Amino acid sequence: MGQEIARARFSDADFDVFRQRLLEETALLDRYVRRGMCSSRGPITGFELESWLVDSEMNPAPVNAAFLERFGDAQACPELAKFNVEFNSEPQVLSGSVLSLLHLELADLWRKASSAAESLGVALVAIGILPTVPAAVLNLSNISELNRFRALNEQILSARRQEPLKLDISGHQHLAVKHQDVMLESAATSFQIHLQVPLERVRDYFNTAVLVSAPLVAVSANSPFLFGKDLWAETRIPLFEQAVDVGGFREASQGPLHRVGFGSGYARRVITEIFEENFEHYPVLLPILSETPPDRFAHLRLHNGTIWRWNRPLVGFDPDGCPHIRVEHRVIPAGPSIVDMIANAAFFYGLMEALANEPGEPLIPFAQAKDNFYQSARYGLGAHVVWRGGVKLPIKSWLLYELLPKAETGLRRLALAEADIARFLSIIEQRIVSGQTGSEWQRRFIAKHPGEFSTMTREYLTCQKSGEPVHRWPL
């Protein structure tokens, strides 16, 4: 989805040809995987950080084109709305002092980008949902000037037979609104972690990413408010799912297969089952035809980019051109601070390495992993989850006494620097003990200052600039 396209309208023939090429590439990828013809490199990581541009009143500032021109760095690109931008890291091998390197890289990138924004009279904010965003600005006049975004909007509305999108979220309060386009999606921004592992381990690591989604979304929650309503600890989850509410084939829009969601199950035998499901169950949205050879998987990659599982496999290429399959973990929101995001990544890497190397199949059924995820997104550190043997646990105890030690074991298995392990996992530990996630800080602020969302966002930005982890933020 990161590529620009030449046009936004398509013919029936475009869809037919695209689908035939998609079938060929899906079968080819399966042969590559079964014959061991994909990369054995890894573990290698990278990230995407989506963020907001805001004006002096902390309202969305639709100036990403001017910002990107001023910033002038290929690591930044536009997002769906003119008030959002995305930053991408360089791939890094997961070893040694990589956590410190990732922290320094992201902090330096953010500092330069913030200076570019400030030179335009605006500011950058990394937060899951901007508390001040009004529904009225989420319209097509604020869609970024790229054909791919307009085509996406048209095709999603066409798949819905022009029916409006509906938000219906029950949390601490209730929100029900209708919307005429996909711009609701732009209200949700995330910190997405990519993890490449050797081909023979991709299935195990993908399944483990599904398994750890619940603890990661609980400990990183940073999106409680939308349109003035206090909803979930991580409201970004139901917001994104409902903002692109399109199902599969044959009137399946209300069925189990949604284009944004937790997925339909673990990968049972091989990771290409996920790409086969893409072909069999999801109609093509953007039939952009490519003349590149089938082994570049252009059609498969584009189609996969229009199916937004919270964990999804991605096809990419090593520097030598060898194809690889990596896991994209999408559950973590942007923010609250740079060091918090790297701590979240460290916790993810450690849990992935520890749990993916435990013997046997995934530790709990997929249906339970899914339920744990939504409970954790809704209640944050107040959630209860079900773990081995059907035992129900308060998530704080599970995090502190079982998962943190496992994450430490996993990071040591990766041979990461001991000082980095101690530094970043201690941030996770103190966040759990204090109970102050980004979400809870926002809720505590509004409890003291009801309705003061602009004031809160300004204070949030001040704290973010301080570089302190969120568990130390004052009210």
CSV table of N, CA, C and O in Angstrom, one decimal, residues 136-185:
chain,number,residue,atom,x,y,z
A,136,ALA,N,-15.8,16.3,12.2
A,136,ALA,CA,-16.0,17.1,11.0
A,136,ALA,C,-14.8,17.2,10.1
A,136,ALA,O,-14.9,17.4,8.9
A,137,VAL,N,-13.5,17.0,10.6
A,137,VAL,CA,-12.3,17.2,9.8
A,137,VAL,C,-12.0,15.9,9.1
A,137,VAL,O,-11.1,15.8,8.2
A,138,LEU,N,-12.7,14.8,9.4
A,138,LEU,CA,-12.4,13.5,8.8
A,138,LEU,C,-13.3,13.4,7.6
A,138,LEU,O,-14.2,12.6,7.5
A,139,ASN,N,-12.9,14.1,6.5
A,139,ASN,CA,-13.6,14.2,5.3
A,139,ASN,C,-12.7,14.2,4.1
A,139,ASN,O,-11.5,14.4,4.3
A,140,LEU,N,-13.2,14.0,2.9
A,140,LEU,CA,-12.3,13.9,1.7
A,140,LEU,C,-11.6,15.1,1.4
A,140,LEU,O,-10.6,15.1,0.6
A,141,SER,N,-12.0,16.3,1.9
A,141,SER,CA,-11.2,17.5,1.6
A,141,SER,C,-9.8,17.4,2.3
A,141,SER,O,-8.9,18.1,2.0
A,142,ASN,N,-9.7,16.5,3.3
A,142,ASN,CA,-8.4,16.3,4.0
A,142,ASN,C,-7.7,15.0,3.7
A,142,ASN,O,-6.8,14.6,4.4
A,143,ILE,N,-8.1,14.4,2.6
A,143,ILE,CA,-7.4,13.2,2.2
A,143,ILE,C,-6.2,13.6,1.5
A,143,ILE,O,-6.1,14.5,0.7
A,144,SER,N,-5.1,12.8,1.7
A,144,SER,CA,-3.8,13.1,1.1
A,144,SER,C,-3.9,13.0,-0.4
A,144,SER,O,-4.6,12.2,-1.0
A,145,GLU,N,-3.1,13.9,-1.1
A,145,GLU,CA,-3.2,14.0,-2.6
A,145,GLU,C,-2.5,12.9,-3.3
A,145,GLU,O,-1.5,13.1,-4.0
A,146,LEU,N,-3.0,11.7,-3.1
A,146,LEU,CA,-2.4,10.5,-3.8
A,146,LEU,C,-3.5,9.7,-4.3
A,146,LEU,O,-4.5,9.4,-3.6
A,147,ASN,N,-3.3,9.2,-5.5
A,147,ASN,CA,-4.4,8.4,-6.1
A,147,ASN,C,-4.7,7.1,-5.3
A,147,ASN,O,-5.9,6.7,-5.3
A,148,ARG,N,-3.7,6.5,-4.7
A,148,ARG,CA,-4.0,5.3,-4.0
A,148,ARG,C,-5.0,5.4,-2.9
A,148,ARG,O,-5.8,4.5,-2.6
A,149,PHE,N,-5.0,6.6,-2.2
A,149,PHE,CA,-5.9,6.8,-1.1
A,149,PHE,C,-7.3,7.0,-1.7
A,149,PHE,O,-8.3,6.5,-1.1
A,150,ARG,N,-7.5,7.8,-2.7
A,150,ARG,CA,-8.8,8.0,-3.3
A,150,ARG,C,-9.4,6.7,-3.9
A,150,ARG,O,-10.6,6.5,-3.8
A,151,ALA,N,-8.5,5.9,-4.5
A,151,ALA,CA,-8.9,4.7,-5.0
A,151,ALA,C,-9.4,3.7,-3.9
A,151,ALA,O,-10.4,3.0,-4.0
A,152,LEU,N,-8.7,3.7,-2.8
A,152,LEU,CA,-9.0,2.9,-1.7
A,152,LEU,C,-10.4,3.3,-1.2
A,152,LEU,O,-11.3,2.5,-0.9
A,153,ASN,N,-10.6,4.6,-1.0
A,153,ASN,CA,-11.9,5.1,-0.6
A,153,ASN,C,-13.1,4.6,-1.5
A,153,ASN,O,-14.1,4.1,-1.1
A,154,GLU,N,-12.8,4.8,-2.8
A,154,GLU,CA,-13.9,4.5,-3.8
A,154,GLU,C,-14.2,3.0,-3.8
A,154,GLU,O,-15.4,2.6,-3.8
A,155,GLN,N,-13.1,2.2,-3.7
A,155,GLN,CA,-13.4,0.7,-3.7
A,155,GLN,C,-14.0,0.2,-2.5
A,155,GLN,O,-14.8,-0.7,-2.5
A,156,ILE,N,-13.7,0.7,-1.3
A,156,ILE,CA,-14.3,0.3,-0.1
A,156,ILE,C,-15.8,0.7,-0.1
A,156,ILE,O,-16.6,-0.2,0.3
A,157,LEU,N,-16.1,1.9,-0.5
A,157,LEU,CA,-17.5,2.3,-0.5
A,157,LEU,C,-18.3,1.5,-1.6
A,157,LEU,O,-19.4,1.1,-1.4
A,158,SER,N,-17.6,1.1,-2.7
A,158,SER,CA,-18.2,0.3,-3.7
A,158,SER,C,-18.5,-1.1,-3.1
A,158,SER,O,-19.6,-1.6,-3.4
A,159,ALA,N,-17.6,-1.6,-2.4
A,159,ALA,CA,-17.8,-3.0,-1.8
A,159,ALA,C,-18.9,-2.9,-0.8
A,159,ALA,O,-19.6,-3.9,-0.6
A,160,ARG,N,-19.2,-1.7,-0.2
A,160,ARG,CA,-20.3,-1.6,0.8
A,160,ARG,C,-21.6,-1.1,0.1
A,160,ARG,O,-22.5,-0.8,0.8
A,161,ARG,N,-21.6,-1.1,-1.2
A,161,ARG,CA,-22.7,-0.6,-2.0
A,161,ARG,C,-23.1,0.9,-1.5
A,161,ARG,O,-24.3,1.2,-1.4
A,162,GLN,N,-22.1,1.7,-1.3
A,162,GLN,CA,-22.2,3.1,-0.9
A,162,GLN,C,-22.9,3.3,0.5
A,162,GLN,O,-23.3,4.4,0.8
A,163,GLU,N,-23.1,2.2,1.2
A,163,GLU,CA,-23.6,2.4,2.6
A,163,GLU,C,-22.6,3.1,3.5
A,163,GLU,O,-21.4,2.8,3.4
A,164,PRO,N,-23.1,4.0,4.3
A,164,PRO,CA,-22.1,4.7,5.2
A,164,PRO,C,-21.5,3.7,6.2
A,164,PRO,O,-22.1,2.7,6.5
A,165,LEU,N,-20.3,4.1,6.6
A,165,LEU,CA,-19.6,3.3,7.7
A,165,LEU,C,-20.2,3.7,9.0
A,165,LEU,O,-20.5,4.9,9.2
A,166,LYS,N,-20.3,2.8,9.9
A,166,LYS,CA,-20.9,3.0,11.2
A,166,LYS,C,-19.9,2.7,12.3
A,166,LYS,O,-19.3,1.6,12.3
A,167,LEU,N,-19.7,3.6,13.2
A,167,LEU,CA,-19.0,3.4,14.5
A,167,LEU,C,-20.0,3.1,15.6
A,167,LEU,O,-20.9,3.9,15.8
A,168,ASP,N,-19.8,2.0,16.3
A,168,ASP,CA,-20.7,1.8,17.5
A,168,ASP,C,-19.8,1.1,18.5
A,168,ASP,O,-19.5,-0.1,18.4
A,169,ILE,N,-19.3,1.9,19.4
A,169,ILE,CA,-18.3,1.5,20.4
A,169,ILE,C,-18.8,1.7,21.8
A,169,ILE,O,-19.1,2.8,22.2
A,170,SER,N,-18.9,0.6,22.6
A,170,SER,CA,-19.3,0.7,24.0
A,170,SER,C,-18.1,0.5,24.9
A,170,SER,O,-17.4,-0.6,24.8
A,171,GLY,N,-17.8,1.4,25.7
A,171,GLY,CA,-16.7,1.3,26.7
A,171,GLY,C,-17.1,2.0,28.0
A,171,GLY,O,-18.2,1.7,28.5
A,172,HIS,N,-16.3,2.8,28.5
A,172,HIS,CA,-16.7,3.6,29.7
A,172,HIS,C,-18.0,4.4,29.3
A,172,HIS,O,-18.9,4.7,30.1
A,173,GLN,N,-18.0,4.9,28.1
A,173,GLN,CA,-19.1,5.6,27.5
A,173,GLN,C,-19.5,5.0,26.2
A,173,GLN,O,-18.8,4.0,25.8
A,174,HIS,N,-20.5,5.5,25.5
A,174,HIS,CA,-20.9,4.9,24.3
A,174,HIS,C,-20.8,5.9,23.1
A,174,HIS,O,-21.2,7.0,23.3
A,175,LEU,N,-20.3,5.4,22.0
A,175,LEU,CA,-20.2,6.3,20.8
A,175,LEU,C,-20.9,5.6,19.6
A,175,LEU,O,-20.6,4.4,19.3
A,176,ALA,N,-21.8,6.3,19.0
A,176,ALA,CA,-22.4,5.8,17.8
A,176,ALA,C,-22.5,6.9,16.8
A,176,ALA,O,-23.2,7.9,17.0
A,177,VAL,N,-21.8,6.7,15.6
A,177,VAL,CA,-21.8,7.8,14.6
A,177,VAL,C,-21.8,7.1,13.2
A,177,VAL,O,-21.4,5.9,13.1
A,178,LYS,N,-22.3,7.8,12.2
A,178,LYS,CA,-22.2,7.3,10.8
A,178,LYS,C,-21.2,8.2,10.0
A,178,LYS,O,-21.1,9.4,10.4
A,179,HIS,N,-20.5,7.6,9.1
A,179,HIS,CA,-19.5,8.3,8.3
A,179,HIS,C,-19.6,7.9,6.8
A,179,HIS,O,-19.8,6.8,6.5
A,180,GLN,N,-19.4,8.9,5.9
A,180,GLN,CA,-19.6,8.6,4.5
A,180,GLN,C,-18.3,8.2,3.7
A,180,GLN,O,-18.4,8.0,2.5
A,181,ASP,N,-17.2,8.1,4.4
A,181,ASP,CA,-16.0,7.7,3.7
A,181,ASP,C,-15.0,7.0,4.7
A,181,ASP,O,-15.4,6.8,5.8
A,182,VAL,N,-13.9,6.7,4.2
A,182,VAL,CA,-12.9,5.9,5.0
A,182,VAL,C,-12.0,6.7,5.9
A,182,VAL,O,-11.1,6.2,6.5
A,183,MET,N,-12.3,8.0,5.9
A,183,MET,CA,-11.4,8.9,6.7
A,183,MET,C,-11.4,8.7,8.2
A,183,MET,O,-10.5,9.1,8.9
A,184,LEU,N,-12.4,7.9,8.7
A,184,LEU,CA,-12.3,7.6,10.1
A,184,LEU,C,-11.0,6.8,10.4
A,184,LEU,O,-10.5,6.9,11.5
A,185,GLU,N,-10.6,6.0,9.4
A,185,GLU,CA,-9.3,5.3,9.6
A,185,GLU,C,-8.2,6.1,10.0
A,185,GLU,O,-7.3,5.7,10.8
